[in-house]
Amino acid sequence: MDEASESNQQRRTFLGILLGGVGVILAGVFTWPIFRFLAPRDLGGAGAQVRVGKSEIKVGGAHFFSFQGRPAVLLQPSAGDYVALSAVCTHLGCIVKWVDGKGEFLCPCHGGRFSAEGKVLGGPPPKALETYTVTLDANDLVVG
Ligand code: FES
């Protein structure tokens, strides 16, 4: 093999490796978002608990927080009575808002309404908001 032929062969090998590397990088760039979309989300552990100070929940008020990676809400409908609910509407998954003056939840997407206990009061939601257990531990409320 003469010197020019050997140089051409080395150039082809180099270009092959370079194009292969670029192809691998482009494949990663395009498939990574799909992988992230399909991969299960970290929900903070199935047995994870959340502690919220009792003083943060006023009587008749609502305290929104994140529970297992999803929006949730703690209420104190009457003194010493605590309720923990999912804040995800059971219709199409919008996040419900607490309406202080009415003492109920309103879903901003299609007007679904829920009581302070999570029961459906009106609108399209097919079922009540999911409830979570709440226990009292000294000055904290423990959800989960
Ligand atoms: S998503 Fe809540 S009423 Fe439709």
Short mmCIF file of N, CA and C and ligand atoms in Angstrom, two decimals:
data_model
loop_
_atom_site.label_atom_id
_atom_site.label_comp_id
_atom_site.label_asym_id
_atom_site.label_seq_id
_atom_site.Cartn_x
_atom_site.Cartn_y
_atom_site.Cartn_z
N MET A 1 0.86 -1.18 0.00
CA MET A 1 0.00 0.00 0.00
C MET A 1 0.90 1.23 0.00
N ASP A 2 0.63 2.16 -0.93
CA ASP A 2 1.47 3.36 -0.95
C ASP A 2 1.01 4.34 0.11
N GLU A 3 1.81 5.40 0.27
CA GLU A 3 1.57 6.36 1.36
C GLU A 3 0.24 7.12 1.19
N ALA A 4 -0.13 7.49 -0.03
CA ALA A 4 -1.38 8.23 -0.29
C ALA A 4 -2.59 7.36 0.02
N SER A 5 -2.51 6.11 -0.35
CA SER A 5 -3.60 5.18 -0.10
C SER A 5 -3.79 4.94 1.41
N GLU A 6 -2.66 4.83 2.11
CA GLU A 6 -2.72 4.63 3.57
C GLU A 6 -3.31 5.86 4.25
N SER A 7 -2.95 7.05 3.76
CA SER A 7 -3.48 8.30 4.32
C SER A 7 -4.99 8.40 4.11
N ASN A 8 -5.44 7.99 2.91
CA ASN A 8 -6.89 7.99 2.63
C ASN A 8 -7.62 7.02 3.55
N GLN A 9 -7.01 5.85 3.77
CA GLN A 9 -7.64 4.86 4.65
C GLN A 9 -7.75 5.39 6.07
N GLN A 10 -6.71 6.08 6.57
CA GLN A 10 -6.74 6.65 7.93
C GLN A 10 -7.80 7.74 8.01
N ARG A 11 -7.93 8.55 6.94
CA ARG A 11 -8.93 9.62 6.91
C ARG A 11 -10.35 9.02 6.96
N ARG A 12 -10.56 7.95 6.20
CA ARG A 12 -11.89 7.30 6.21
C ARG A 12 -12.20 6.72 7.59
N THR A 13 -11.22 6.11 8.21
CA THR A 13 -11.41 5.56 9.55
C THR A 13 -11.76 6.67 10.54
N PHE A 14 -11.00 7.77 10.47
CA PHE A 14 -11.25 8.90 11.37
C PHE A 14 -12.66 9.46 11.14
N LEU A 15 -13.05 9.66 9.88
CA LEU A 15 -14.39 10.19 9.59
C LEU A 15 -15.48 9.21 10.05
N GLY A 16 -15.23 7.93 9.89
CA GLY A 16 -16.20 6.93 10.35
C GLY A 16 -16.40 7.01 11.85
N ILE A 17 -15.30 7.12 12.60
CA ILE A 17 -15.39 7.23 14.06
C ILE A 17 -16.08 8.54 14.44
N LEU A 18 -15.72 9.64 13.76
CA LEU A 18 -16.32 10.95 14.06
C LEU A 18 -17.83 10.92 13.80
N LEU A 19 -18.25 10.41 12.66
CA LEU A 19 -19.68 10.35 12.34
C LEU A 19 -20.43 9.40 13.28
N GLY A 20 -19.79 8.30 13.64
CA GLY A 20 -20.41 7.38 14.60
C GLY A 20 -20.62 8.06 15.95
N GLY A 21 -19.62 8.82 16.41
CA GLY A 21 -19.74 9.55 17.68
C GLY A 21 -20.84 10.58 17.63
N VAL A 22 -20.91 11.33 16.53
CA VAL A 22 -21.96 12.35 16.37
C VAL A 22 -23.33 11.66 16.36
N GLY A 23 -23.42 10.52 15.69
CA GLY A 23 -24.69 9.78 15.65
C GLY A 23 -25.13 9.34 17.04
N VAL A 24 -24.19 8.85 17.83
CA VAL A 24 -24.53 8.42 19.20
C VAL A 24 -25.00 9.61 20.03
N ILE A 25 -24.31 10.74 19.90
CA ILE A 25 -24.70 11.94 20.66
C ILE A 25 -26.09 12.41 20.24
N LEU A 26 -26.35 12.47 18.94
CA LEU A 26 -27.67 12.90 18.46
C LEU A 26 -28.76 11.94 18.91
N ALA A 27 -28.47 10.65 18.88
CA ALA A 27 -29.47 9.67 19.35
C ALA A 27 -29.79 9.92 20.82
N GLY A 28 -28.76 10.21 21.62
CA GLY A 28 -28.98 10.50 23.05
C GLY A 28 -29.78 11.76 23.25
N VAL A 29 -29.47 12.80 22.48
CA VAL A 29 -30.18 14.08 22.60
C VAL A 29 -31.67 13.90 22.29
N PHE A 30 -31.99 13.11 21.29
CA PHE A 30 -33.39 12.94 20.90
C PHE A 30 -34.15 11.91 21.75
N THR A 31 -33.46 10.92 22.29
CA THR A 31 -34.18 9.90 23.06
C THR A 31 -34.26 10.23 24.56
N TRP A 32 -33.37 11.07 25.09
CA TRP A 32 -33.38 11.39 26.52
C TRP A 32 -34.71 12.00 26.97
N PRO A 33 -35.25 12.99 26.27
CA PRO A 33 -36.55 13.54 26.72
C PRO A 33 -37.67 12.49 26.70
N ILE A 34 -37.63 11.58 25.74
CA ILE A 34 -38.66 10.53 25.68
C ILE A 34 -38.49 9.59 26.88
N PHE A 35 -37.24 9.25 27.19
CA PHE A 35 -36.98 8.39 28.35
C PHE A 35 -37.45 9.07 29.63
N ARG A 36 -37.16 10.37 29.80
CA ARG A 36 -37.57 11.10 31.02
C ARG A 36 -39.09 11.16 31.12
N PHE A 37 -39.76 11.30 29.99
CA PHE A 37 -41.23 11.35 29.99
C PHE A 37 -41.82 10.02 30.41
N LEU A 38 -41.25 8.92 29.94
CA LEU A 38 -41.80 7.60 30.21
C LEU A 38 -41.36 7.02 31.55
N ALA A 39 -40.24 7.49 32.10
CA ALA A 39 -39.73 6.94 33.35
C ALA A 39 -40.65 7.31 34.51
N PRO A 40 -40.86 6.38 35.46
CA PRO A 40 -41.71 6.69 36.62
C PRO A 40 -41.10 7.83 37.44
N ARG A 41 -41.99 8.68 37.95
CA ARG A 41 -41.52 9.81 38.76
C ARG A 41 -41.16 9.33 40.16
N ASP A 42 -40.22 10.05 40.77
CA ASP A 42 -39.84 9.78 42.15
C ASP A 42 -40.93 10.37 43.04
N LEU A 43 -41.66 9.49 43.71
CA LEU A 43 -42.77 9.96 44.54
C LEU A 43 -42.36 10.13 45.99
N GLY A 44 -41.07 10.10 46.24
CA GLY A 44 -40.61 10.32 47.60
C GLY A 44 -40.80 9.10 48.50
N GLY A 45 -40.98 7.95 47.90
CA GLY A 45 -41.15 6.73 48.68
C GLY A 45 -42.61 6.52 49.03
N ALA A 46 -43.06 5.28 48.84
CA ALA A 46 -44.48 4.99 49.06
C ALA A 46 -44.89 5.23 50.50
N GLY A 47 -43.98 4.98 51.45
CA GLY A 47 -44.33 5.15 52.85
C GLY A 47 -43.95 6.50 53.41
N ALA A 48 -43.61 7.44 52.55
CA ALA A 48 -43.15 8.75 53.01
C ALA A 48 -44.25 9.47 53.78
N GLN A 49 -43.85 10.17 54.82
CA GLN A 49 -44.79 10.97 55.60
C GLN A 49 -44.37 12.42 55.54
N VAL A 50 -45.34 13.29 55.74
CA VAL A 50 -45.07 14.73 55.76
C VAL A 50 -45.54 15.27 57.10
N ARG A 51 -44.70 16.09 57.73
CA ARG A 51 -45.06 16.73 59.00
C ARG A 51 -45.35 18.19 58.75
N VAL A 52 -46.44 18.65 59.28
CA VAL A 52 -46.82 20.06 59.16
C VAL A 52 -47.16 20.55 60.56
N GLY A 53 -46.63 21.69 60.91
CA GLY A 53 -46.92 22.27 62.22
C GLY A 53 -48.41 22.58 62.36
N LYS A 54 -49.00 22.21 63.50
CA LYS A 54 -50.42 22.46 63.75
C LYS A 54 -50.77 23.94 63.59
N SER A 55 -49.84 24.78 63.98
CA SER A 55 -50.10 26.23 63.97
C SER A 55 -50.25 26.78 62.54
N GLU A 56 -49.82 26.01 61.54
CA GLU A 56 -49.93 26.48 60.16
C GLU A 56 -51.33 26.32 59.58
N ILE A 57 -52.17 25.55 60.27
CA ILE A 57 -53.52 25.31 59.75
C ILE A 57 -54.53 26.01 60.65
N LYS A 58 -55.07 27.12 60.14
CA LYS A 58 -56.07 27.88 60.90
C LYS A 58 -57.43 27.19 60.80
N VAL A 59 -58.28 27.40 61.80
CA VAL A 59 -59.63 26.84 61.75
C VAL A 59 -60.35 27.46 60.54
N GLY A 60 -60.88 26.61 59.67
CA GLY A 60 -61.56 27.07 58.46
C GLY A 60 -60.61 27.37 57.31
N GLY A 61 -59.32 27.20 57.53
CA GLY A 61 -58.34 27.51 56.49
C GLY A 61 -57.76 26.24 55.86
N ALA A 62 -56.98 26.44 54.82
CA ALA A 62 -56.37 25.32 54.10
C ALA A 62 -54.88 25.57 53.94
N HIS A 63 -54.11 24.51 54.02
CA HIS A 63 -52.66 24.59 53.85
C HIS A 63 -52.27 23.59 52.75
N PHE A 64 -51.79 24.12 51.63
CA PHE A 64 -51.38 23.26 50.51
C PHE A 64 -49.92 22.85 50.69
N PHE A 65 -49.63 21.61 50.34
CA PHE A 65 -48.26 21.10 50.44
C PHE A 65 -48.11 19.97 49.43
N SER A 66 -46.91 19.42 49.36
CA SER A 66 -46.65 18.33 48.43
C SER A 66 -46.56 17.02 49.20
N PHE A 67 -47.32 16.01 48.76
CA PHE A 67 -47.31 14.71 49.43
C PHE A 67 -47.06 13.63 48.37
N GLN A 68 -45.99 12.89 48.52
CA GLN A 68 -45.58 11.85 47.57
C GLN A 68 -45.52 12.41 46.15
N GLY A 69 -45.00 13.62 46.03
CA GLY A 69 -44.80 14.25 44.72
C GLY A 69 -46.04 14.83 44.10
N ARG A 70 -47.15 14.90 44.85
CA ARG A 70 -48.40 15.42 44.30
C ARG A 70 -48.97 16.48 45.23
N PRO A 71 -49.72 17.44 44.68
CA PRO A 71 -50.31 18.47 45.52
C PRO A 71 -51.34 17.88 46.49
N ALA A 72 -51.28 18.35 47.72
CA ALA A 72 -52.22 17.89 48.74
C ALA A 72 -52.59 19.10 49.60
N VAL A 73 -53.60 18.92 50.43
CA VAL A 73 -54.06 20.04 51.25
C VAL A 73 -54.49 19.52 52.62
N LEU A 74 -54.17 20.30 53.64
CA LEU A 74 -54.58 20.01 55.01
C LEU A 74 -55.58 21.07 55.43
N LEU A 75 -56.66 20.64 56.07
CA LEU A 75 -57.71 21.56 56.51
C LEU A 75 -57.99 21.35 57.98
N GLN A 76 -58.56 22.38 58.59
CA GLN A 76 -59.08 22.24 59.94
C GLN A 76 -60.51 22.80 59.91
N PRO A 77 -61.48 21.98 59.45
CA PRO A 77 -62.85 22.46 59.30
C PRO A 77 -63.43 23.00 60.61
N SER A 78 -63.15 22.33 61.72
CA SER A 78 -63.56 22.84 63.02
C SER A 78 -62.39 22.62 63.98
N ALA A 79 -62.39 23.32 65.09
CA ALA A 79 -61.24 23.29 66.00
C ALA A 79 -60.87 21.85 66.39
N GLY A 80 -59.62 21.49 66.14
CA GLY A 80 -59.12 20.17 66.52
C GLY A 80 -59.48 19.06 65.56
N ASP A 81 -60.19 19.38 64.47
CA ASP A 81 -60.59 18.37 63.49
C ASP A 81 -59.78 18.60 62.21
N TYR A 82 -58.91 17.67 61.87
CA TYR A 82 -58.02 17.84 60.72
C TYR A 82 -58.35 16.86 59.60
N VAL A 83 -58.23 17.34 58.36
CA VAL A 83 -58.51 16.51 57.18
C VAL A 83 -57.37 16.73 56.18
N ALA A 84 -56.86 15.65 55.62
CA ALA A 84 -55.84 15.74 54.57
C ALA A 84 -56.40 15.13 53.29
N LEU A 85 -56.29 15.87 52.21
CA LEU A 85 -56.86 15.45 50.93
C LEU A 85 -55.86 15.65 49.80
N SER A 86 -56.05 14.90 48.75
CA SER A 86 -55.33 15.19 47.52
C SER A 86 -55.94 16.48 46.95
N ALA A 87 -55.10 17.35 46.37
CA ALA A 87 -55.60 18.58 45.76
C ALA A 87 -55.78 18.41 44.25
N VAL A 88 -55.73 17.15 43.80
CA VAL A 88 -55.86 16.87 42.37
C VAL A 88 -57.31 16.51 42.07
N CYS A 89 -57.95 17.29 41.22
CA CYS A 89 -59.35 17.06 40.86
C CYS A 89 -59.50 15.69 40.21
N THR A 90 -60.59 15.01 40.58
CA THR A 90 -60.82 13.65 40.06
C THR A 90 -61.42 13.65 38.66
N HIS A 91 -61.69 14.83 38.11
CA HIS A 91 -62.21 14.89 36.75
C HIS A 91 -61.06 14.72 35.76
N LEU A 92 -60.27 15.77 35.56
CA LEU A 92 -59.15 15.68 34.61
C LEU A 92 -57.82 16.09 35.21
N GLY A 93 -57.75 16.16 36.54
CA GLY A 93 -56.46 16.33 37.19
C GLY A 93 -55.99 17.75 37.44
N CYS A 94 -56.83 18.74 37.33
CA CYS A 94 -56.42 20.11 37.67
C CYS A 94 -56.27 20.22 39.19
N ILE A 95 -55.61 21.26 39.64
CA ILE A 95 -55.39 21.47 41.06
C ILE A 95 -56.51 22.35 41.61
N VAL A 96 -57.21 21.84 42.62
CA VAL A 96 -58.34 22.57 43.19
C VAL A 96 -57.85 23.74 44.05
N LYS A 97 -58.72 24.75 44.19
CA LYS A 97 -58.43 25.93 45.02
C LYS A 97 -59.40 25.92 46.20
N TRP A 98 -58.95 26.42 47.33
CA TRP A 98 -59.81 26.52 48.50
C TRP A 98 -60.50 27.88 48.47
N VAL A 99 -61.82 27.89 48.61
CA VAL A 99 -62.57 29.14 48.63
C VAL A 99 -62.95 29.41 50.08
N ASP A 100 -62.19 30.32 50.71
CA ASP A 100 -62.36 30.60 52.14
C ASP A 100 -63.79 30.95 52.51
N GLY A 101 -64.37 31.88 51.78
CA GLY A 101 -65.71 32.37 52.13
C GLY A 101 -66.79 31.30 52.06
N LYS A 102 -66.62 30.33 51.19
CA LYS A 102 -67.63 29.28 51.01
C LYS A 102 -67.29 28.00 51.78
N GLY A 103 -66.04 27.87 52.18
CA GLY A 103 -65.64 26.65 52.88
C GLY A 103 -65.70 25.43 51.99
N GLU A 104 -65.32 25.59 50.72
CA GLU A 104 -65.31 24.45 49.79
C GLU A 104 -64.19 24.64 48.77
N PHE A 105 -63.93 23.56 48.03
CA PHE A 105 -62.91 23.60 46.98
C PHE A 105 -63.60 23.87 45.65
N LEU A 106 -62.91 24.62 44.81
CA LEU A 106 -63.39 24.88 43.46
C LEU A 106 -62.29 24.48 42.48
N CYS A 107 -62.65 23.72 41.48
CA CYS A 107 -61.68 23.37 40.44
C CYS A 107 -61.76 24.43 39.35
N PRO A 108 -60.65 25.10 39.06
CA PRO A 108 -60.68 26.20 38.09
C PRO A 108 -60.87 25.75 36.64
N CYS A 109 -60.72 24.48 36.37
CA CYS A 109 -60.78 24.02 34.97
C CYS A 109 -62.21 23.90 34.44
N HIS A 110 -63.09 23.19 35.18
CA HIS A 110 -64.45 22.97 34.67
C HIS A 110 -65.50 23.23 35.74
N GLY A 111 -65.10 23.90 36.81
CA GLY A 111 -66.06 24.30 37.84
C GLY A 111 -66.48 23.20 38.79
N GLY A 112 -65.71 22.15 38.92
CA GLY A 112 -66.04 21.10 39.89
C GLY A 112 -65.94 21.67 41.31
N ARG A 113 -66.86 21.23 42.19
CA ARG A 113 -66.85 21.73 43.57
C ARG A 113 -66.79 20.54 44.53
N PHE A 114 -66.01 20.72 45.60
CA PHE A 114 -65.84 19.66 46.61
C PHE A 114 -66.03 20.27 47.98
N SER A 115 -66.58 19.46 48.90
CA SER A 115 -66.73 19.92 50.29
C SER A 115 -65.37 19.88 50.99
N ALA A 116 -65.34 20.37 52.22
CA ALA A 116 -64.10 20.34 53.01
C ALA A 116 -63.67 18.91 53.32
N GLU A 117 -64.58 17.96 53.20
CA GLU A 117 -64.24 16.55 53.41
C GLU A 117 -63.86 15.89 52.10
N GLY A 118 -63.91 16.62 50.98
CA GLY A 118 -63.52 16.09 49.68
C GLY A 118 -64.67 15.53 48.86
N LYS A 119 -65.90 15.57 49.39
CA LYS A 119 -67.05 15.01 48.64
C LYS A 119 -67.44 15.94 47.50
N VAL A 120 -67.92 15.35 46.41
CA VAL A 120 -68.33 16.14 45.25
C VAL A 120 -69.61 16.90 45.58
N LEU A 121 -69.59 18.22 45.36
CA LEU A 121 -70.77 19.07 45.58
C LEU A 121 -71.43 19.44 44.26
N GLY A 122 -70.65 19.42 43.18
CA GLY A 122 -71.21 19.80 41.89
C GLY A 122 -70.16 19.75 40.80
N GLY A 123 -70.64 19.81 39.55
CA GLY A 123 -69.73 19.81 38.41
C GLY A 123 -69.41 18.41 37.94
N PRO A 124 -68.46 18.28 37.04
CA PRO A 124 -68.18 17.00 36.39
C PRO A 124 -67.35 15.98 37.16
N PRO A 125 -66.69 16.30 38.29
CA PRO A 125 -65.86 15.26 38.92
C PRO A 125 -66.67 14.00 39.25
N PRO A 126 -66.14 12.82 38.89
CA PRO A 126 -66.88 11.57 39.08
C PRO A 126 -66.81 11.03 40.50
N LYS A 127 -65.82 11.44 41.26
CA LYS A 127 -65.70 10.89 42.63
C LYS A 127 -65.01 11.91 43.54
N ALA A 128 -65.04 11.59 44.83
CA ALA A 128 -64.48 12.49 45.85
C ALA A 128 -62.96 12.60 45.73
N LEU A 129 -62.41 13.64 46.35
CA LEU A 129 -60.96 13.77 46.42
C LEU A 129 -60.40 12.64 47.29
N GLU A 130 -59.21 12.19 46.95
CA GLU A 130 -58.58 11.13 47.73
C GLU A 130 -58.24 11.67 49.12
N THR A 131 -58.48 10.86 50.16
CA THR A 131 -58.16 11.30 51.53
C THR A 131 -56.91 10.58 52.03
N TYR A 132 -56.19 11.27 52.90
CA TYR A 132 -54.99 10.70 53.52
C TYR A 132 -55.19 10.67 55.03
N THR A 133 -54.51 9.75 55.69
CA THR A 133 -54.62 9.70 57.15
C THR A 133 -53.79 10.83 57.77
N VAL A 134 -54.33 11.40 58.83
CA VAL A 134 -53.64 12.46 59.57
C VAL A 134 -53.56 12.03 61.02
N THR A 135 -52.38 12.07 61.59
CA THR A 135 -52.23 11.78 63.02
C THR A 135 -51.56 12.96 63.68
N LEU A 136 -51.85 13.13 64.93
CA LEU A 136 -51.30 14.24 65.72
C LEU A 136 -50.09 13.73 66.49
N ASP A 137 -48.97 14.43 66.37
CA ASP A 137 -47.76 14.07 67.09
C ASP A 137 -47.21 15.34 67.72
N ALA A 138 -47.49 15.52 69.01
CA ALA A 138 -47.13 16.75 69.74
C ALA A 138 -47.71 17.95 69.02
N ASN A 139 -46.87 18.82 68.49
CA ASN A 139 -47.39 20.02 67.81
C ASN A 139 -47.41 19.89 66.30
N ASP A 140 -47.21 18.67 65.82
CA ASP A 140 -47.19 18.43 64.37
C ASP A 140 -48.34 17.54 63.95
N LEU A 141 -48.75 17.74 62.71
CA LEU A 141 -49.69 16.82 62.08
C LEU A 141 -48.86 15.98 61.12
N VAL A 142 -49.06 14.68 61.16
CA VAL A 142 -48.30 13.77 60.29
C VAL A 142 -49.26 13.19 59.28
N VAL A 143 -48.98 13.43 58.00
CA VAL A 143 -49.82 12.94 56.91
C VAL A 143 -49.14 11.72 56.30
N GLY A 144 -49.91 10.64 56.16
CA GLY A 144 -49.39 9.44 55.49
C GLY A 144 -49.17 8.31 56.45
S1 FES B 1 -60.55 18.99 36.00
FE1 FES B 1 -61.65 19.60 37.73
S2 FES B 1 -63.65 19.86 37.02
FE2 FES B 1 -62.57 19.22 35.28
#
